[in-house]
Amino acid sequence: DVKVTQSSRYLVKRTGEKVFLECVQDMDHENMFWYRQDPGLGLRLIYFSYDVKMKEKGDIPEGYSVSREKKERFSLILESASTNQTSMYLCASSKGQGGGYTFGSGTRLTVV
Amino acid sequence: AQKVTQAQTEISVVEKEDVTLDCVYETRDTTYYLFWYKQPPSGELVFLIRRNSFDEQNEISGRYSWNFQKSTSSFNFTITASQVVDSAVYFCVFHRDDKIIFGKGTRLHILP
């Protein structure tokens, strides 16, 4: 069964900490995405990548960075976590143009 | 600019009733993709269907059916004989090149 795996389901971090959210897919998909989901705001795209070592800013990249050193892994980094980054983070992957997305089960991050 | 509108924020129906979720999109593009995703309480987004802009053929899959009408820029989703397990948030998504736009979602409650 093909999958997108996010390393943590729940995470609690302190303000100012550096946070790594890991995402791994086993489908050999070229495209990977990071979204955050907040009540009333829906899903918002943070960053995406169409190839290894490539990254593009989404709609809300401020306060985040990403890393894609291998095709199957796409990491989201919060350099200095803040309370307004408390959210559900969803990773997704897709193949080619217009391919359907496969989502991970999400990481609920709480910054205290 | 592209836009996806799911006017129904929340819907409640009694089990076994039919229910239609509306999706209206705005674009000047001629080539694009539309998707529906389901997000059950577990949090993982599940792919339901993909349509490209040149394929207006409506589709039925079990209790699910989709009505894509380019003339009215609508891509509506109907569940026939609803079941409690259909309770979830449903998202309509527009995708063209680098642009991926999620609707705000419709929360569907199926009451026993």
mmCIF file of N, CA and C in Angstrom, chain B residues 30-70:
data_model
loop_
_atom_site.group_PDB
_atom_site.id
_atom_site.type_symbol
_atom_site.label_atom_id
_atom_site.label_comp_id
_atom_site.label_asym_id
_atom_site.label_seq_id
_atom_site.Cartn_x
_atom_site.Cartn_y
_atom_site.Cartn_z
ATOM 1 N N THR B 30 -7.885 27.347 -19.617
ATOM 2 C CA THR B 30 -8.654 26.341 -20.350
ATOM 3 C C THR B 30 -8.230 24.930 -19.961
ATOM 4 N N THR B 31 -7.038 24.816 -19.398
ATOM 5 C CA THR B 31 -6.530 23.500 -18.989
ATOM 6 C C THR B 31 -6.267 23.509 -17.497
ATOM 7 N N TYR B 32 -6.937 22.629 -16.793
ATOM 8 C CA TYR B 32 -6.782 22.561 -15.340
ATOM 9 C C TYR B 32 -7.349 21.228 -14.855
ATOM 10 N N TYR B 33 -7.152 20.989 -13.565
ATOM 11 C CA TYR B 33 -7.657 19.774 -12.934
ATOM 12 C C TYR B 33 -8.499 20.156 -11.719
ATOM 13 N N LEU B 34 -9.481 19.340 -11.456
ATOM 14 C CA LEU B 34 -10.314 19.509 -10.277
ATOM 15 C C LEU B 34 -10.323 18.203 -9.490
ATOM 16 N N PHE B 35 -10.347 18.330 -8.177
ATOM 17 C CA PHE B 35 -10.315 17.161 -7.305
ATOM 18 C C PHE B 35 -11.353 17.318 -6.191
ATOM 19 N N TRP B 36 -11.740 16.191 -5.648
ATOM 20 C CA TRP B 36 -12.451 16.148 -4.370
ATOM 21 C C TRP B 36 -11.660 15.262 -3.415
ATOM 22 N N TYR B 37 -11.534 15.759 -2.170
ATOM 23 C CA TYR B 37 -10.886 15.003 -1.099
ATOM 24 C C TYR B 37 -11.826 14.934 0.089
ATOM 25 N N LYS B 38 -11.670 13.855 0.831
ATOM 26 C CA LYS B 38 -12.443 13.653 2.057
ATOM 27 C C LYS B 38 -11.473 13.641 3.240
ATOM 28 N N GLN B 39 -11.823 14.350 4.308
ATOM 29 C CA GLN B 39 -11.011 14.336 5.517
ATOM 30 C C GLN B 39 -11.863 13.861 6.679
ATOM 31 N N PRO B 40 -11.769 12.589 7.022
ATOM 32 C CA PRO B 40 -12.527 12.066 8.161
ATOM 33 C C PRO B 40 -11.934 12.568 9.474
ATOM 34 N N PRO B 41 -12.581 12.286 10.586
ATOM 35 C CA PRO B 41 -12.078 12.765 11.884
ATOM 36 C C PRO B 41 -10.634 12.352 12.178
ATOM 37 N N SER B 42 -10.156 11.289 11.583
ATOM 38 C CA SER B 42 -8.772 10.857 11.809
ATOM 39 C C SER B 42 -7.759 11.871 11.276
ATOM 40 N N GLY B 43 -8.174 12.725 10.356
ATOM 41 C CA GLY B 43 -7.319 13.818 9.901
ATOM 42 C C GLY B 43 -6.672 13.626 8.546
ATOM 43 N N GLU B 44 -6.563 12.413 8.068
ATOM 44 C CA GLU B 44 -5.879 12.193 6.797
ATOM 45 C C GLU B 44 -6.785 12.532 5.627
ATOM 46 N N LEU B 45 -6.274 13.279 4.680
ATOM 47 C CA LEU B 45 -7.046 13.622 3.484
ATOM 48 C C LEU B 45 -7.004 12.465 2.495
ATOM 49 N N VAL B 46 -8.170 12.076 2.030
ATOM 50 C CA VAL B 46 -8.288 10.921 1.142
ATOM 51 C C VAL B 46 -8.753 11.384 -0.229
ATOM 52 N N PHE B 47 -8.014 11.010 -1.255
ATOM 53 C CA PHE B 47 -8.353 11.358 -2.630
ATOM 54 C C PHE B 47 -9.624 10.623 -3.045
ATOM 55 N N LEU B 48 -10.572 11.348 -3.658
ATOM 56 C CA LEU B 48 -11.812 10.729 -4.130
ATOM 57 C C LEU B 48 -11.873 10.687 -5.650
ATOM 58 N N ILE B 49 -11.616 11.825 -6.303
ATOM 59 C CA ILE B 49 -11.762 11.863 -7.743
ATOM 60 C C ILE B 49 -10.936 12.996 -8.329
ATOM 61 N N ARG B 50 -10.528 12.825 -9.572
ATOM 62 C CA ARG B 50 -9.854 13.865 -10.336
ATOM 63 C C ARG B 50 -10.570 14.021 -11.680
ATOM 64 N N ARG B 51 -10.692 15.254 -12.115
ATOM 65 C CA ARG B 51 -11.248 15.547 -13.434
ATOM 66 C C ARG B 51 -10.335 16.551 -14.119
ATOM 67 N N ASN B 52 -10.038 16.352 -15.410
ATOM 68 C CA ASN B 52 -9.363 17.424 -16.127
ATOM 69 C C ASN B 52 -10.404 18.238 -16.884
ATOM 70 N N SER B 53 -10.008 19.411 -17.271
ATOM 71 C CA SER B 53 -10.968 20.388 -17.807
ATOM 72 C C SER B 53 -11.573 19.975 -19.139
ATOM 73 N N PHE B 54 -10.993 18.973 -19.787
ATOM 74 C CA PHE B 54 -11.525 18.545 -21.080
ATOM 75 C C PHE B 54 -12.458 17.348 -20.967
ATOM 76 N N ASP B 55 -12.641 16.889 -19.753
ATOM 77 C CA ASP B 55 -13.432 15.693 -19.551
ATOM 78 C C ASP B 55 -14.664 16.028 -18.727
ATOM 79 N N GLU B 56 -15.757 16.336 -19.399
ATOM 80 C CA GLU B 56 -16.973 16.719 -18.692
ATOM 81 C C GLU B 56 -17.898 15.540 -18.455
ATOM 82 N N GLN B 57 -17.411 14.367 -18.717
ATOM 83 C CA GLN B 57 -18.239 13.191 -18.485
ATOM 84 C C GLN B 57 -18.462 13.006 -16.995
ATOM 85 N N ASN B 58 -19.707 12.903 -16.607
ATOM 86 C CA ASN B 58 -20.013 12.706 -15.201
ATOM 87 C C ASN B 58 -19.717 11.271 -14.800
ATOM 88 N N GLU B 59 -19.489 11.088 -13.528
ATOM 89 C CA GLU B 59 -19.026 9.784 -13.080
ATOM 90 C C GLU B 59 -19.792 9.327 -11.856
ATOM 91 N N ILE B 60 -20.028 8.032 -11.828
ATOM 92 C CA ILE B 60 -20.666 7.415 -10.666
ATOM 93 C C ILE B 60 -19.735 6.315 -10.168
ATOM 94 N N SER B 61 -19.508 6.332 -8.869
ATOM 95 C CA SER B 61 -18.689 5.285 -8.269
ATOM 96 C C SER B 61 -19.381 4.840 -6.995
ATOM 97 N N GLY B 62 -20.102 3.762 -7.088
ATOM 98 C CA GLY B 62 -20.854 3.285 -5.928
ATOM 99 C C GLY B 62 -21.911 4.302 -5.519
ATOM 100 N N ARG B 63 -21.821 4.787 -4.290
ATOM 101 C CA ARG B 63 -22.802 5.756 -3.799
ATOM 102 C C ARG B 63 -22.396 7.192 -4.130
ATOM 103 N N TYR B 64 -21.208 7.357 -4.710
ATOM 104 C CA TYR B 64 -20.706 8.688 -5.034
ATOM 105 C C TYR B 64 -20.946 9.008 -6.503
ATOM 106 N N SER B 65 -21.259 10.258 -6.776
ATOM 107 C CA SER B 65 -21.331 10.709 -8.162
ATOM 108 C C SER B 65 -20.872 12.156 -8.232
ATOM 109 N N TRP B 66 -20.351 12.521 -9.414
ATOM 110 C CA TRP B 66 -19.824 13.862 -9.607
ATOM 111 C C TRP B 66 -20.413 14.460 -10.866
ATOM 112 N N ASN B 67 -20.750 15.722 -10.788
ATOM 113 C CA ASN B 67 -21.349 16.445 -11.900
ATOM 114 C C ASN B 67 -20.452 17.639 -12.233
ATOM 115 N N PHE B 68 -19.698 17.515 -13.317
ATOM 116 C CA PHE B 68 -18.781 18.577 -13.747
ATOM 117 C C PHE B 68 -19.433 19.326 -14.892
ATOM 118 N N GLN B 69 -19.658 20.620 -14.715
ATOM 119 C CA GLN B 69 -20.232 21.443 -15.764
ATOM 120 C C GLN B 69 -19.349 22.663 -15.981
ATOM 121 N N LYS B 70 -18.646 22.623 -17.085
ATOM 122 C CA LYS B 70 -17.717 23.709 -17.384
ATOM 123 C C LYS B 70 -18.462 25.014 -17.641
#
